[in-house]
Amino acid sequence: AAMQQIGTPYVWGGSGPGGFDCSGLASYAYGQIGKSVPHYTGAIWNDFPKVPNSDLQAGDMVFFNGGGHMGIYIGGGQYVHAPHTGDVVRVANLGDRGDYMGAVRA
């Protein structure tokens, strides 16, 4: 569901479908498959079990910048996210982030 939003504009506080922020994209995508995920990075980080880096699976939620940003892991070292104002939902490489914090599984 998140991959279908590629190219959708970043909107602060956005929960779609016309615009998303990072946690809004996760909340929307998981909602499409019947899972409730809060629209707040801190709550998501606290509400779900942590996943070791060695066990990352597609669908895990990955966190950066001390929990200030997140995305959804899609496998192959990549994740989909809504980066920031002026950008759009897109795929990025996990290895390009120096501020990776960890992951959780819904």
Short mmCIF file of N, CA and C in Angstrom, two decimals, residues 4-103:
data_model
loop_
_atom_site.label_atom_id
_atom_site.label_comp_id
_atom_site.label_asym_id
_atom_site.label_seq_id
_atom_site.Cartn_x
_atom_site.Cartn_y
_atom_site.Cartn_z
N GLN A 4 2.29 2.11 -3.45
CA GLN A 4 1.32 2.71 -4.37
C GLN A 4 1.27 4.23 -4.21
N GLN A 5 1.90 4.75 -3.16
CA GLN A 5 1.89 6.19 -2.91
C GLN A 5 3.16 6.89 -3.40
N ILE A 6 4.04 6.16 -4.09
CA ILE A 6 5.25 6.76 -4.64
C ILE A 6 4.86 7.99 -5.45
N GLY A 7 5.53 9.10 -5.20
CA GLY A 7 5.26 10.35 -5.93
C GLY A 7 4.25 11.25 -5.25
N THR A 8 3.57 10.76 -4.21
CA THR A 8 2.61 11.59 -3.47
C THR A 8 3.39 12.62 -2.66
N PRO A 9 2.96 13.87 -2.67
CA PRO A 9 3.71 14.92 -1.97
C PRO A 9 3.77 14.71 -0.45
N TYR A 10 4.91 15.15 0.12
CA TYR A 10 5.03 15.22 1.57
C TYR A 10 4.14 16.37 2.05
N VAL A 11 3.35 16.10 3.07
CA VAL A 11 2.54 17.13 3.73
C VAL A 11 2.69 16.92 5.23
N TRP A 12 3.17 17.93 5.95
CA TRP A 12 3.34 17.80 7.39
C TRP A 12 1.98 17.48 8.01
N GLY A 13 1.92 16.42 8.82
CA GLY A 13 0.68 15.99 9.44
C GLY A 13 -0.23 15.22 8.50
N GLY A 14 0.19 15.01 7.26
CA GLY A 14 -0.65 14.36 6.26
C GLY A 14 -0.80 12.87 6.50
N SER A 15 -2.04 12.42 6.33
CA SER A 15 -2.32 10.99 6.48
C SER A 15 -2.98 10.43 5.23
N GLY A 16 -2.84 11.13 4.11
CA GLY A 16 -3.26 10.65 2.81
C GLY A 16 -4.74 10.81 2.52
N PRO A 17 -5.13 10.39 1.35
CA PRO A 17 -4.24 9.87 0.32
C PRO A 17 -3.56 10.95 -0.53
N GLY A 18 -3.88 12.22 -0.36
CA GLY A 18 -3.26 13.25 -1.21
C GLY A 18 -1.94 13.78 -0.73
N GLY A 19 -1.53 13.44 0.49
CA GLY A 19 -0.25 13.90 1.03
C GLY A 19 0.03 13.18 2.34
N PHE A 20 1.31 12.95 2.60
CA PHE A 20 1.72 12.17 3.77
C PHE A 20 2.92 12.79 4.45
N ASP A 21 2.97 12.64 5.78
CA ASP A 21 4.24 12.77 6.47
C ASP A 21 4.71 11.34 6.75
N CYS A 22 5.86 11.20 7.40
CA CYS A 22 6.44 9.85 7.50
C CYS A 22 5.55 8.87 8.27
N SER A 23 5.05 9.29 9.43
CA SER A 23 4.22 8.36 10.21
C SER A 23 2.82 8.25 9.62
N GLY A 24 2.36 9.29 8.94
CA GLY A 24 1.07 9.23 8.26
C GLY A 24 1.06 8.19 7.16
N LEU A 25 2.19 8.07 6.45
CA LEU A 25 2.31 7.06 5.40
C LEU A 25 2.22 5.66 6.01
N ALA A 26 2.92 5.43 7.12
CA ALA A 26 2.87 4.12 7.78
C ALA A 26 1.48 3.82 8.30
N SER A 27 0.87 4.80 8.94
CA SER A 27 -0.48 4.62 9.49
C SER A 27 -1.46 4.27 8.37
N TYR A 28 -1.38 5.00 7.26
CA TYR A 28 -2.26 4.76 6.11
C TYR A 28 -2.01 3.37 5.51
N ALA A 29 -0.74 3.05 5.26
CA ALA A 29 -0.41 1.78 4.59
C ALA A 29 -0.85 0.59 5.43
N TYR A 30 -0.57 0.63 6.72
CA TYR A 30 -0.99 -0.48 7.57
C TYR A 30 -2.50 -0.54 7.71
N GLY A 31 -3.15 0.61 7.73
CA GLY A 31 -4.61 0.64 7.78
C GLY A 31 -5.24 -0.06 6.60
N GLN A 32 -4.57 0.01 5.44
CA GLN A 32 -5.08 -0.64 4.23
C GLN A 32 -5.11 -2.15 4.36
N ILE A 33 -4.28 -2.69 5.26
CA ILE A 33 -4.27 -4.15 5.46
C ILE A 33 -4.87 -4.52 6.82
N GLY A 34 -5.59 -3.57 7.42
CA GLY A 34 -6.34 -3.86 8.64
C GLY A 34 -5.55 -3.81 9.93
N LYS A 35 -4.36 -3.21 9.90
CA LYS A 35 -3.55 -3.09 11.12
C LYS A 35 -3.55 -1.64 11.58
N SER A 36 -3.74 -1.44 12.86
CA SER A 36 -3.76 -0.10 13.43
C SER A 36 -2.36 0.32 13.84
N VAL A 37 -1.87 1.39 13.23
CA VAL A 37 -0.57 1.98 13.55
C VAL A 37 -0.81 3.45 13.83
N PRO A 38 -0.37 3.95 14.99
CA PRO A 38 -0.60 5.36 15.31
C PRO A 38 0.08 6.30 14.32
N HIS A 39 -0.43 7.52 14.24
CA HIS A 39 0.16 8.54 13.38
C HIS A 39 1.09 9.41 14.23
N TYR A 40 2.11 8.77 14.79
CA TYR A 40 3.10 9.48 15.61
C TYR A 40 4.30 8.55 15.78
N THR A 41 5.49 9.01 15.37
CA THR A 41 6.66 8.15 15.39
C THR A 41 6.97 7.62 16.80
N GLY A 42 6.85 8.46 17.82
CA GLY A 42 7.15 8.02 19.18
C GLY A 42 6.25 6.90 19.64
N ALA A 43 4.96 7.01 19.33
CA ALA A 43 4.01 5.96 19.72
C ALA A 43 4.29 4.67 18.96
N ILE A 44 4.62 4.77 17.69
CA ILE A 44 4.92 3.57 16.90
C ILE A 44 6.15 2.87 17.49
N TRP A 45 7.20 3.63 17.75
CA TRP A 45 8.43 3.07 18.31
C TRP A 45 8.14 2.36 19.64
N ASN A 46 7.31 2.97 20.47
CA ASN A 46 7.03 2.42 21.79
C ASN A 46 6.02 1.27 21.79
N ASP A 47 5.13 1.23 20.79
CA ASP A 47 4.01 0.29 20.80
C ASP A 47 4.29 -1.07 20.18
N PHE A 48 5.39 -1.21 19.43
CA PHE A 48 5.63 -2.44 18.70
C PHE A 48 6.98 -3.05 19.10
N PRO A 49 7.12 -4.38 18.95
CA PRO A 49 8.37 -5.03 19.33
C PRO A 49 9.53 -4.62 18.43
N LYS A 50 10.69 -4.44 19.05
CA LYS A 50 11.91 -4.08 18.31
C LYS A 50 12.39 -5.29 17.51
N VAL A 51 13.03 -5.00 16.39
CA VAL A 51 13.54 -6.02 15.49
C VAL A 51 15.05 -5.84 15.35
N PRO A 52 15.84 -6.89 15.59
CA PRO A 52 17.29 -6.76 15.38
C PRO A 52 17.60 -6.50 13.89
N ASN A 53 18.66 -5.75 13.64
CA ASN A 53 19.03 -5.43 12.25
C ASN A 53 19.22 -6.69 11.42
N SER A 54 19.69 -7.76 12.05
CA SER A 54 19.94 -9.00 11.33
C SER A 54 18.66 -9.72 10.93
N ASP A 55 17.52 -9.26 11.46
CA ASP A 55 16.23 -9.93 11.20
C ASP A 55 15.24 -9.02 10.47
N LEU A 56 15.72 -7.93 9.86
CA LEU A 56 14.80 -7.03 9.15
C LEU A 56 14.05 -7.77 8.06
N GLN A 57 12.74 -7.52 8.00
CA GLN A 57 11.89 -8.11 6.96
C GLN A 57 11.07 -7.00 6.31
N ALA A 58 10.68 -7.23 5.07
CA ALA A 58 9.80 -6.26 4.39
C ALA A 58 8.57 -6.03 5.26
N GLY A 59 8.22 -4.77 5.42
CA GLY A 59 7.07 -4.40 6.25
C GLY A 59 7.47 -3.89 7.62
N ASP A 60 8.70 -4.16 8.05
CA ASP A 60 9.16 -3.60 9.32
C ASP A 60 9.27 -2.09 9.18
N MET A 61 9.02 -1.39 10.27
CA MET A 61 9.13 0.07 10.26
C MET A 61 10.49 0.46 10.80
N VAL A 62 11.23 1.25 10.02
CA VAL A 62 12.59 1.65 10.35
C VAL A 62 12.60 3.12 10.79
N PHE A 63 13.47 3.41 11.77
CA PHE A 63 13.49 4.74 12.40
C PHE A 63 14.86 5.38 12.31
N PHE A 64 14.83 6.70 12.21
CA PHE A 64 16.05 7.50 12.03
C PHE A 64 15.98 8.75 12.91
N ASN A 65 17.12 9.43 12.98
CA ASN A 65 17.16 10.77 13.58
C ASN A 65 16.57 10.77 15.00
N GLY A 66 16.96 9.80 15.83
CA GLY A 66 16.47 9.74 17.19
C GLY A 66 14.97 9.52 17.30
N GLY A 67 14.37 8.97 16.26
CA GLY A 67 12.93 8.74 16.25
C GLY A 67 12.14 9.85 15.59
N GLY A 68 12.84 10.83 15.04
CA GLY A 68 12.15 11.94 14.37
C GLY A 68 11.71 11.64 12.96
N HIS A 69 12.15 10.51 12.41
CA HIS A 69 11.76 10.15 11.05
C HIS A 69 11.66 8.63 10.97
N MET A 70 10.82 8.15 10.05
CA MET A 70 10.64 6.71 9.87
C MET A 70 10.26 6.38 8.45
N GLY A 71 10.33 5.10 8.13
CA GLY A 71 9.89 4.59 6.84
C GLY A 71 9.50 3.13 7.00
N ILE A 72 9.16 2.50 5.88
CA ILE A 72 8.77 1.08 5.89
C ILE A 72 9.79 0.32 5.04
N TYR A 73 10.44 -0.65 5.67
CA TYR A 73 11.44 -1.46 4.99
C TYR A 73 10.78 -2.29 3.90
N ILE A 74 11.39 -2.33 2.70
CA ILE A 74 10.80 -3.09 1.59
C ILE A 74 11.70 -4.25 1.16
N GLY A 75 12.83 -4.42 1.84
CA GLY A 75 13.76 -5.49 1.50
C GLY A 75 14.91 -4.97 0.66
N GLY A 76 15.94 -5.78 0.53
CA GLY A 76 17.09 -5.42 -0.30
C GLY A 76 17.81 -4.17 0.15
N GLY A 77 17.71 -3.85 1.44
CA GLY A 77 18.38 -2.65 1.95
C GLY A 77 17.67 -1.36 1.62
N GLN A 78 16.40 -1.43 1.20
CA GLN A 78 15.65 -0.23 0.82
C GLN A 78 14.41 -0.06 1.68
N TYR A 79 13.96 1.18 1.75
CA TYR A 79 12.73 1.51 2.48
C TYR A 79 11.98 2.60 1.73
N VAL A 80 10.68 2.66 1.96
CA VAL A 80 9.85 3.70 1.37
C VAL A 80 9.49 4.67 2.48
N HIS A 81 9.51 5.97 2.14
CA HIS A 81 9.22 6.98 3.16
C HIS A 81 8.74 8.28 2.52
N ALA A 82 8.19 9.13 3.38
CA ALA A 82 7.81 10.49 3.00
C ALA A 82 8.85 11.40 3.66
N PRO A 83 9.86 11.86 2.89
CA PRO A 83 11.04 12.48 3.48
C PRO A 83 10.84 13.81 4.22
N HIS A 84 10.37 14.83 3.51
CA HIS A 84 10.29 16.16 4.11
C HIS A 84 9.55 17.10 3.17
N THR A 85 9.22 18.27 3.67
CA THR A 85 8.54 19.28 2.87
C THR A 85 9.31 19.53 1.57
N GLY A 86 8.59 19.57 0.48
CA GLY A 86 9.20 19.80 -0.83
C GLY A 86 9.60 18.52 -1.55
N ASP A 87 9.41 17.38 -0.91
CA ASP A 87 9.77 16.10 -1.51
C ASP A 87 8.49 15.27 -1.66
N VAL A 88 8.65 14.06 -2.16
CA VAL A 88 7.52 13.16 -2.38
C VAL A 88 7.85 11.79 -1.79
N VAL A 89 6.83 10.96 -1.60
CA VAL A 89 7.04 9.59 -1.14
C VAL A 89 7.94 8.90 -2.15
N ARG A 90 8.99 8.27 -1.63
CA ARG A 90 9.96 7.63 -2.52
C ARG A 90 10.71 6.53 -1.79
N VAL A 91 11.44 5.74 -2.57
CA VAL A 91 12.28 4.66 -2.04
C VAL A 91 13.68 5.22 -1.84
N ALA A 92 14.33 4.78 -0.74
CA ALA A 92 15.69 5.20 -0.44
C ALA A 92 16.48 3.99 0.08
N ASN A 93 17.80 4.14 0.12
CA ASN A 93 18.68 3.09 0.60
C ASN A 93 18.95 3.27 2.09
N LEU A 94 18.72 2.22 2.84
CA LEU A 94 18.96 2.24 4.28
C LEU A 94 20.42 2.56 4.58
N GLY A 95 21.32 2.03 3.80
CA GLY A 95 22.75 2.24 4.02
C GLY A 95 23.20 3.68 3.82
N ASP A 96 22.38 4.50 3.18
CA ASP A 96 22.72 5.91 2.97
C ASP A 96 22.46 6.76 4.19
N ARG A 97 21.80 6.20 5.20
CA ARG A 97 21.45 6.95 6.41
C ARG A 97 22.49 6.70 7.49
N GLY A 98 23.07 7.74 8.01
CA GLY A 98 24.01 7.61 9.11
C GLY A 98 23.31 7.72 10.46
N ASP A 99 22.00 7.95 10.42
CA ASP A 99 21.26 8.18 11.66
C ASP A 99 20.22 7.09 11.94
N TYR A 100 20.47 5.88 11.41
CA TYR A 100 19.55 4.76 11.63
C TYR A 100 19.48 4.44 13.12
N MET A 101 18.26 4.27 13.63
CA MET A 101 18.05 4.07 15.05
C MET A 101 17.64 2.62 15.37
N GLY A 102 16.84 2.02 14.50
CA GLY A 102 16.35 0.67 14.73
C GLY A 102 15.04 0.45 14.01
N ALA A 103 14.41 -0.71 14.30
CA ALA A 103 13.19 -1.08 13.59
C ALA A 103 12.22 -1.75 14.57
#
